[in-house]
Amino acid sequence: MTAIPRLFSAGLLLAAAFLTLGPPHARAQTSTADITVKGKVRDAKNTSLPGVTVLIKGTTKGATTDEKGNFTLNAVNPDATIVVQFIGYESQELPVKGQTTFSILLKESEKQLDEYVVVAYGTQKKVTKTGAVSTVKGSEIRQAPTVNVSNALVGRVAGLVAINSSGEPGYDGSSLLIRGRSTLGNANPLVVIDGIPRDGLQRINPNDIENISVLKDASAAIYGSRAANGVILITTKRGKTSKPMLSYSFNQGFTTPTRLPEMADAATYAQVQNEINEAGGSPITNTPEEIEKFRDGSDPWGYPNTDWLDAVIKPVSMQNRHDVSVRGGNEKILYFVSLGTLYQDGIYKTSATKYRQHSLRANIDANINRYLTIRLDLSGRLEDRNFPPRSAGSIFRALLRGRPTEAAIWPNGLPGPDIEYGDNPVVTSTNEIGYQRDRNYVLNNNLGLLFYVPGVEGLFIDGNFALDNNFNFNKKFTKPWTLYSFAGYDADGEPILNGSQRGVSAPELEEWYNQSQTVTLNGKINYSRTFGKHYLSTFVAVERSEAKGDNLYAIRKYFISDLVDQIFAGSDREKNNGGGGYAYARLNYFGRVSYNYREKYLFDFNWRYDGSQNFPSDKRFGFFPGVSAGWVLSSEDFWKNNIGANVSDYLKLRLSWGQLGNDQIDNFQYLTTYGLSGTGVIFGDELNKAIYQTRTPNPDITWEVANKYDIGIEAKFLNGLLTLEGDYFYEKRSNILAKRRASIPAYTGLILPDENIGRVENSGFEIQLGHKRTIGKFTYEVLGNVYHGNNKILFWDEEPNVPAWQKSTGRQIGSQLYYEAIGIFRDQKAIDDNPHLADARPGDVIFKDVNKDSVINDLDRVRNDQTATPTWVFGFTMAASYKGFDVTMLWQGAAGAKQYLRTESGLIGNFPMEFVQDRWTKNKSTAPGHAPTIATANIG
């Protein structure tokens, strides 16, 4: 905003005050006690603010600041209060108290801040941004009832793909992909919290978040060799000029499994057992009378009908969160302090699985003087995870395998038998078999400094010293447990149960301890200034980070009692321990140049000269540039006068290209590495361990390179009631690490190192639409977004002589080979007339003979181009507020993904009901059943 409009707005405020309060007394006398007050008004960037209105409260006496932000008030009562007002900024009231000189810092209002977007190492006005950057407010994230922030972003950010493979408390985060997958290796985006790259997206307290920005194109190039997969920027809340504001919130949530499979009941499973045995030439195991007993429940001891999922999973679990914070400050110090705690219960009826988290944050900004500001950020978090010694995967495997013809719990309350290894989930999901406690302590601290260079408008220096520590202690204590099998009835007709010890033979204890520390130090020289109609903002910076860590492991077995769960109480037999450590460092130089002319012609150049220890010393550094430009057509006269009034209120086109890197690979691949074997040479009575080579080095290894292209459009219609943002993107990733398969066949036994030979391309589009309107005190908003993207492997030295329909080159990353089912053999004639697997029988699946050689074998498998990663993602939000009450609804969806369903079914475990209810049998061989016979090995 230029000086003339600011002076004009100040004049309007003075005129309003004059009309409201009337003119001052022309002959008012100046008291001998009155003083002259002078001051200077500036913004948070230490830039002078002209045109600011400064009034004496309760009077019409006032002044406006000049072009240097200075003002003078004459004849001011020492006990008066001055009021500082400026459009777009928060008003301030300052008691004079006899003070004659003021240095006033104005903070932008919340509405004004909404016009800015957080980008890498700074902020930009939304109207001048040239990159594909999506933002989410912290208030929107807090509306979601999830306890994991990664799950709250789904459906709110266009182009963000989330895959959640677990709902286990403490490990329920989503794997996030920005615009899908573009690499054969690690595709995780970089997470930056308050300007420092660090982990913590999933577990940060949502109530501490001010906003989240997602960098999807060349705007991420400033993060260099870690930016190829995109960047997620999290900004936490800070203090603001106001009286202390105490806030408390409580959220009670209820969770339930989204979908559980319906498994076959006992009668159905018993019938299927007969069919399997009959097809295999074995006698049937269940008579019609016995099957009826399974069905009618007349004998729950001898013929139980168990729903294992119902026996273990409860319909509703509880989760809750408490948060309290204090926020406020004055022109000298600003503060935000918060405390939070959450609890999340597992879904088992007698659950040992629970998650608790306690967090603390204190963000403090101290304005030492008009030139120097010091920032101190302290945050800590305790993640307290509690599980049974058996993993969630093991428990659910037993749940789905559990035969319904066996009891989970006997009528007298004792646990029933297992299939194998003691895995009765009624017991293994509880603390009856021991416990596993995983406590993770996270400490993130940052000391920042901001210094405005005196005498040089727009020049300032800032830097950060960040110290992150992580301590993890994981303790698993396992003890034997007892399961009971039915052994008939005694002479009095009472059931007989035989108990047997399962699991481990004696209590045993495992402990892990890990600690890590990361130190990040950076410094920036910034220059930002407006020259008439030209705006320039630029900086250069250097950053160094070092990380190191250690770990320790120990195990003891054969405890004489489960009452003492400490390492010393275990036996010396079969005891073991181990440990390790790591060290990592990187050094980089980076910067940005941003320029715009009248906020109409926009240009940004980001760069980073990045060094990583993952690569040889002579190839350690790389240069990663990003260029983007924008054109606000709606600011052109030809648009305003001829087109805009009828088409669009606001229209901006933007274009970007960037070259980004990915160094998320195993360390030291350029070196020959060695390990210690468990065997060696015996000298005397001692075993001297031998060393062996663990890796063939690749001295030419380097980072992946991603060339990203993006073209976007932003528009507003109907006076801003309707908004549109769309992007088309294309990315070509090269230098992806892969092994040579065509050059060295697997049968040679030679193992080559990974080489930078892979190439992948990824392209697609995303669209966001929004509508917001306020009618009186009622406000409503409708938002929708859609993303579509496809990747394709261009090259990775695939094995030779692979049929075209089985090649992964040209297909999506992760595509799999499957036989193509085209029907079911209804009779022996159909078998004789078609190629088939050996020993095929009526009811088996007909597989397509893809290569037309009249033989069904591996060469007939076809690569399916759909993977577990969705190619379409949708989000739709509706929100409304009225007089302090608000309601929000979010719908999210995904399409274009496919996952192969594999079960351990047959005599070894139960079937999903969908598999068996429409199966082929001899008695309904002419029925249009869609499922094959269960009595075959060809269904999996």
PDB file of N, CA and C in Angstrom, residues 453-514:
ATOM      1  N   VAL A 453      18.763  -3.415  10.406  1.00  0.00           N
ATOM      2  CA  VAL A 453      19.971  -2.609  10.282  1.00  0.00           C
ATOM      3  C   VAL A 453      19.602  -1.134  10.301  1.00  0.00           C
ATOM      4  N   PRO A 454      20.092  -0.360  11.277  1.00  0.00           N
ATOM      5  CA  PRO A 454      19.738   1.057  11.372  1.00  0.00           C
ATOM      6  C   PRO A 454      20.221   1.824  10.128  1.00  0.00           C
ATOM      7  N   GLY A 455      19.373   2.732   9.686  1.00  0.00           N
ATOM      8  CA  GLY A 455      19.750   3.616   8.599  1.00  0.00           C
ATOM      9  C   GLY A 455      19.574   3.037   7.210  1.00  0.00           C
ATOM     10  N   VAL A 456      19.232   1.748   7.106  1.00  0.00           N
ATOM     11  CA  VAL A 456      19.017   1.124   5.790  1.00  0.00           C
ATOM     12  C   VAL A 456      17.605   0.547   5.769  1.00  0.00           C
ATOM     13  N   GLU A 457      16.690   1.269   5.202  1.00  0.00           N
ATOM     14  CA  GLU A 457      15.283   0.852   5.145  1.00  0.00           C
ATOM     15  C   GLU A 457      15.163  -0.494   4.437  1.00  0.00           C
ATOM     16  N   GLY A 458      14.522  -1.461   5.092  1.00  0.00           N
ATOM     17  CA  GLY A 458      14.249  -2.752   4.474  1.00  0.00           C
ATOM     18  C   GLY A 458      15.328  -3.794   4.638  1.00  0.00           C
ATOM     19  N   LEU A 459      16.459  -3.461   5.265  1.00  0.00           N
ATOM     20  CA  LEU A 459      17.548  -4.416   5.430  1.00  0.00           C
ATOM     21  C   LEU A 459      17.502  -4.994   6.848  1.00  0.00           C
ATOM     22  N   PHE A 460      17.437  -6.309   6.941  1.00  0.00           N
ATOM     23  CA  PHE A 460      17.426  -6.938   8.259  1.00  0.00           C
ATOM     24  C   PHE A 460      18.099  -8.300   8.181  1.00  0.00           C
ATOM     25  N   ILE A 461      18.544  -8.761   9.342  1.00  0.00           N
ATOM     26  CA  ILE A 461      19.254 -10.026   9.476  1.00  0.00           C
ATOM     27  C   ILE A 461      18.508 -10.891  10.482  1.00  0.00           C
ATOM     28  N   ASP A 462      18.358 -12.146  10.170  1.00  0.00           N
ATOM     29  CA  ASP A 462      17.764 -13.050  11.152  1.00  0.00           C
ATOM     30  C   ASP A 462      18.488 -14.380  11.128  1.00  0.00           C
ATOM     31  N   GLY A 463      18.385 -15.084  12.228  1.00  0.00           N
ATOM     32  CA  GLY A 463      19.048 -16.375  12.347  1.00  0.00           C
ATOM     33  C   GLY A 463      18.386 -17.224  13.405  1.00  0.00           C
ATOM     34  N   ASN A 464      18.692 -18.520  13.379  1.00  0.00           N
ATOM     35  CA  ASN A 464      18.093 -19.463  14.318  1.00  0.00           C
ATOM     36  C   ASN A 464      19.127 -20.466  14.796  1.00  0.00           C
ATOM     37  N   PHE A 465      19.009 -20.820  16.056  1.00  0.00           N
ATOM     38  CA  PHE A 465      19.754 -21.938  16.614  1.00  0.00           C
ATOM     39  C   PHE A 465      18.730 -22.909  17.181  1.00  0.00           C
ATOM     40  N   ALA A 466      18.568 -24.066  16.519  1.00  0.00           N
ATOM     41  CA  ALA A 466      17.557 -25.043  16.924  1.00  0.00           C
ATOM     42  C   ALA A 466      18.234 -26.279  17.489  1.00  0.00           C
ATOM     43  N   LEU A 467      17.729 -26.753  18.611  1.00  0.00           N
ATOM     44  CA  LEU A 467      18.244 -27.948  19.271  1.00  0.00           C
ATOM     45  C   LEU A 467      17.080 -28.896  19.504  1.00  0.00           C
ATOM     46  N   ASP A 468      17.094 -30.027  18.812  1.00  0.00           N
ATOM     47  CA  ASP A 468      16.034 -31.025  18.924  1.00  0.00           C
ATOM     48  C   ASP A 468      16.601 -32.290  19.546  1.00  0.00           C
ATOM     49  N   ASN A 469      15.916 -32.778  20.576  1.00  0.00           N
ATOM     50  CA  ASN A 469      16.332 -34.016  21.245  1.00  0.00           C
ATOM     51  C   ASN A 469      15.169 -34.986  21.288  1.00  0.00           C
ATOM     52  N   ASN A 470      15.510 -36.245  21.148  1.00  0.00           N
ATOM     53  CA  ASN A 470      14.500 -37.298  21.205  1.00  0.00           C
ATOM     54  C   ASN A 470      15.033 -38.450  22.046  1.00  0.00           C
ATOM     55  N   PHE A 471      14.216 -38.902  23.000  1.00  0.00           N
ATOM     56  CA  PHE A 471      14.584 -40.019  23.865  1.00  0.00           C
ATOM     57  C   PHE A 471      13.451 -41.038  23.824  1.00  0.00           C
ATOM     58  N   ASN A 472      13.804 -42.276  23.551  1.00  0.00           N
ATOM     59  CA  ASN A 472      12.782 -43.320  23.447  1.00  0.00           C
ATOM     60  C   ASN A 472      13.192 -44.524  24.284  1.00  0.00           C
ATOM     61  N   PHE A 473      12.249 -44.966  25.120  1.00  0.00           N
ATOM     62  CA  PHE A 473      12.474 -46.170  25.921  1.00  0.00           C
ATOM     63  C   PHE A 473      11.307 -47.118  25.682  1.00  0.00           C
ATOM     64  N   ASN A 474      11.628 -48.294  25.184  1.00  0.00           N
ATOM     65  CA  ASN A 474      10.612 -49.282  24.809  1.00  0.00           C
ATOM     66  C   ASN A 474      10.878 -50.567  25.586  1.00  0.00           C
ATOM     67  N   LYS A 475       9.872 -51.012  26.305  1.00  0.00           N
ATOM     68  CA  LYS A 475      10.040 -52.170  27.187  1.00  0.00           C
ATOM     69  C   LYS A 475       8.922 -53.171  26.923  1.00  0.00           C
ATOM     70  N   LYS A 476       9.304 -54.414  26.596  1.00  0.00           N
ATOM     71  CA  LYS A 476       8.313 -55.469  26.330  1.00  0.00           C
ATOM     72  C   LYS A 476       8.553 -56.652  27.256  1.00  0.00           C
ATOM     73  N   PHE A 477       7.565 -56.924  28.081  1.00  0.00           N
ATOM     74  CA  PHE A 477       7.625 -58.023  29.041  1.00  0.00           C
ATOM     75  C   PHE A 477       6.551 -59.042  28.667  1.00  0.00           C
ATOM     76  N   THR A 478       6.975 -60.253  28.361  1.00  0.00           N
ATOM     77  CA  THR A 478       6.056 -61.299  27.917  1.00  0.00           C
ATOM     78  C   THR A 478       6.066 -62.439  28.928  1.00  0.00           C
ATOM     79  N   LYS A 479       4.878 -62.905  29.289  1.00  0.00           N
ATOM     80  CA  LYS A 479       4.779 -64.016  30.234  1.00  0.00           C
ATOM     81  C   LYS A 479       3.827 -65.080  29.665  1.00  0.00           C
ATOM     82  N   PRO A 480       3.934 -66.323  30.138  1.00  0.00           N
ATOM     83  CA  PRO A 480       3.071 -67.393  29.615  1.00  0.00           C
ATOM     84  C   PRO A 480       1.605 -67.142  29.962  1.00  0.00           C
ATOM     85  N   TRP A 481       0.722 -67.733  29.188  1.00  0.00           N
ATOM     86  CA  TRP A 481      -0.703 -67.659  29.477  1.00  0.00           C
ATOM     87  C   TRP A 481      -1.336 -69.024  29.222  1.00  0.00           C
ATOM     88  N   THR A 482      -2.530 -69.188  29.738  1.00  0.00           N
ATOM     89  CA  THR A 482      -3.197 -70.489  29.691  1.00  0.00           C
ATOM     90  C   THR A 482      -4.450 -70.415  28.834  1.00  0.00           C
ATOM     91  N   LEU A 483      -4.591 -71.376  27.914  1.00  0.00           N
ATOM     92  CA  LEU A 483      -5.791 -71.528  27.097  1.00  0.00           C
ATOM     93  C   LEU A 483      -6.405 -72.896  27.380  1.00  0.00           C
ATOM     94  N   TYR A 484      -7.708 -73.029  27.106  1.00  0.00           N
ATOM     95  CA  TYR A 484      -8.440 -74.232  27.505  1.00  0.00           C
ATOM     96  C   TYR A 484      -9.131 -74.868  26.307  1.00  0.00           C
ATOM     97  N   SER A 485      -9.022 -76.198  26.258  1.00  0.00           N
ATOM     98  CA  SER A 485      -9.657 -76.977  25.199  1.00  0.00           C
ATOM     99  C   SER A 485     -10.746 -77.858  25.792  1.00  0.00           C
ATOM    100  N   PHE A 486     -11.798 -78.081  25.024  1.00  0.00           N
ATOM    101  CA  PHE A 486     -12.927 -78.908  25.473  1.00  0.00           C
ATOM    102  C   PHE A 486     -12.578 -80.376  25.309  1.00  0.00           C
ATOM    103  N   ALA A 487     -12.793 -81.145  26.390  1.00  0.00           N
ATOM    104  CA  ALA A 487     -12.445 -82.574  26.374  1.00  0.00           C
ATOM    105  C   ALA A 487     -13.657 -83.444  26.679  1.00  0.00           C
ATOM    106  N   GLY A 488     -14.853 -82.997  26.349  1.00  0.00           N
ATOM    107  CA  GLY A 488     -16.053 -83.779  26.571  1.00  0.00           C
ATOM    108  C   GLY A 488     -16.718 -83.459  27.904  1.00  0.00           C
ATOM    109  N   TYR A 489     -17.567 -84.381  28.352  1.00  0.00           N
ATOM    110  CA  TYR A 489     -18.330 -84.204  29.588  1.00  0.00           C
ATOM    111  C   TYR A 489     -17.954 -85.297  30.572  1.00  0.00           C
ATOM    112  N   ASP A 490     -18.035 -84.987  31.865  1.00  0.00           N
ATOM    113  CA  ASP A 490     -17.762 -86.006  32.874  1.00  0.00           C
ATOM    114  C   ASP A 490     -19.028 -86.812  33.135  1.00  0.00           C
ATOM    115  N   ALA A 491     -18.950 -87.672  34.116  1.00  0.00           N
ATOM    116  CA  ALA A 491     -20.074 -88.566  34.407  1.00  0.00           C
ATOM    117  C   ALA A 491     -21.320 -87.807  34.835  1.00  0.00           C
ATOM    118  N   ASP A 492     -21.138 -86.622  35.386  1.00  0.00           N
ATOM    119  CA  ASP A 492     -22.278 -85.823  35.825  1.00  0.00           C
ATOM    120  C   ASP A 492     -22.776 -84.880  34.735  1.00  0.00           C
ATOM    121  N   GLY A 493     -22.200 -85.009  33.549  1.00  0.00           N
ATOM    122  CA  GLY A 493     -22.631 -84.159  32.446  1.00  0.00           C
ATOM    123  C   GLY A 493     -22.017 -82.779  32.466  1.00  0.00           C
ATOM    124  N   GLU A 494     -20.991 -82.576  33.303  1.00  0.00           N
ATOM    125  CA  GLU A 494     -20.323 -81.286  33.352  1.00  0.00           C
ATOM    126  C   GLU A 494     -19.180 -81.253  32.330  1.00  0.00           C
ATOM    127  N   PRO A 495     -19.030 -80.128  31.678  1.00  0.00           N
ATOM    128  CA  PRO A 495     -17.974 -80.040  30.653  1.00  0.00           C
ATOM    129  C   PRO A 495     -16.578 -80.128  31.280  1.00  0.00           C
ATOM    130  N   ILE A 496     -15.663 -80.741  30.541  1.00  0.00           N
ATOM    131  CA  ILE A 496     -14.273 -80.875  30.975  1.00  0.00           C
ATOM    132  C   ILE A 496     -13.403 -79.976  30.103  1.00  0.00           C
ATOM    133  N   LEU A 497     -12.642 -79.102  30.732  1.00  0.00           N
ATOM    134  CA  LEU A 497     -11.714 -78.223  30.016  1.00  0.00           C
ATOM    135  C   LEU A 497     -10.299 -78.539  30.468  1.00  0.00           C
ATOM    136  N   ASN A 498      -9.432 -78.750  29.507  1.00  0.00           N
ATOM    137  CA  ASN A 498      -8.016 -78.994  29.790  1.00  0.00           C
ATOM    138  C   ASN A 498      -7.220 -77.730  29.474  1.00  0.00           C
ATOM    139  N   GLY A 499      -6.525 -77.239  30.475  1.00  0.00           N
ATOM    140  CA  GLY A 499      -5.720 -76.043  30.279  1.00  0.00           C
ATOM    141  C   GLY A 499      -4.300 -76.381  29.884  1.00  0.00           C
ATOM    142  N   SER A 500      -3.720 -75.537  29.048  1.00  0.00           N
ATOM    143  CA  SER A 500      -2.325 -75.729  28.645  1.00  0.00           C
ATOM    144  C   SER A 500      -1.631 -74.373  28.556  1.00  0.00           C
ATOM    145  N   GLN A 501      -0.356 -74.352  28.942  1.00  0.00           N
ATOM    146  CA  GLN A 501       0.404 -73.116  28.909  1.00  0.00           C
ATOM    147  C   GLN A 501       0.814 -72.817  27.470  1.00  0.00           C
ATOM    148  N   ARG A 502       0.635 -71.571  27.082  1.00  0.00           N
ATOM    149  CA  ARG A 502       0.924 -71.176  25.711  1.00  0.00           C
ATOM    150  C   ARG A 502       1.871 -69.975  25.704  1.00  0.00           C
ATOM    151  N   GLY A 503       2.351 -69.652  24.502  1.00  0.00           N
ATOM    152  CA  GLY A 503       3.271 -68.528  24.374  1.00  0.00           C
ATOM    153  C   GLY A 503       4.680 -68.931  24.757  1.00  0.00           C
ATOM    154  N   VAL A 504       5.339 -68.121  25.543  1.00  0.00           N
ATOM    155  CA  VAL A 504       6.708 -68.403  25.972  1.00  0.00           C
ATOM    156  C   VAL A 504       6.701 -69.411  27.121  1.00  0.00           C
ATOM    157  N   SER A 505       7.824 -70.111  27.280  1.00  0.00           N
ATOM    158  CA  SER A 505       7.896 -71.112  28.355  1.00  0.00           C
ATOM    159  C   SER A 505       8.108 -70.474  29.714  1.00  0.00           C
ATOM    160  N   ALA A 506       8.710 -69.295  29.743  1.00  0.00           N
ATOM    161  CA  ALA A 506       8.944 -68.558  30.984  1.00  0.00           C
ATOM    162  C   ALA A 506       8.974 -67.076  30.640  1.00  0.00           C
ATOM    163  N   PRO A 507       8.740 -66.203  31.610  1.00  0.00           N
ATOM    164  CA  PRO A 507       8.739 -64.770  31.305  1.00  0.00           C
ATOM    165  C   PRO A 507      10.057 -64.315  30.680  1.00  0.00           C
ATOM    166  N   GLU A 508       9.948 -63.363  29.770  1.00  0.00           N
ATOM    167  CA  GLU A 508      11.148 -62.795  29.157  1.00  0.00           C
ATOM    168  C   GLU A 508      10.946 -61.306  28.935  1.00  0.00           C
ATOM    169  N   LEU A 509      12.068 -60.586  28.876  1.00  0.00           N
ATOM    170  CA  LEU A 509      12.030 -59.129  28.819  1.00  0.00           C
ATOM    171  C   LEU A 509      12.958 -58.621  27.722  1.00  0.00           C
ATOM    172  N   GLU A 510      12.444 -57.696  26.922  1.00  0.00           N
ATOM    173  CA  GLU A 510      13.252 -57.002  25.923  1.00  0.00           C
ATOM    174  C   GLU A 510      13.151 -55.500  26.173  1.00  0.00           C
ATOM    175  N   GLU A 511      14.286 -54.807  26.024  1.00  0.00           N
ATOM    176  CA  GLU A 511      14.310 -53.358  26.210  1.00  0.00           C
ATOM    177  C   GLU A 511      15.115 -52.713  25.091  1.00  0.00           C
ATOM    178  N   TRP A 512      14.604 -51.579  24.626  1.00  0.00           N
ATOM    179  CA  TRP A 512      15.291 -50.776  23.623  1.00  0.00           C
ATOM    180  C   TRP A 512      15.414 -49.346  24.157  1.00  0.00           C
ATOM    181  N   TYR A 513      16.561 -48.750  23.949  1.00  0.00           N
ATOM    182  CA  TYR A 513      16.736 -47.340  24.297  1.00  0.00           C
ATOM    183  C   TYR A 513      17.386 -46.630  23.118  1.00  0.00           C
ATOM    184  N   ASN A 514      16.773 -45.541  22.695  1.00  0.00           N
ATOM    185  CA  ASN A 514      17.286 -44.760  21.585  1.00  0.00           C
ATOM    186  C   ASN A 514      17.309 -43.287  21.977  1.00  0.00           C
TER     187      ASN A 514
END
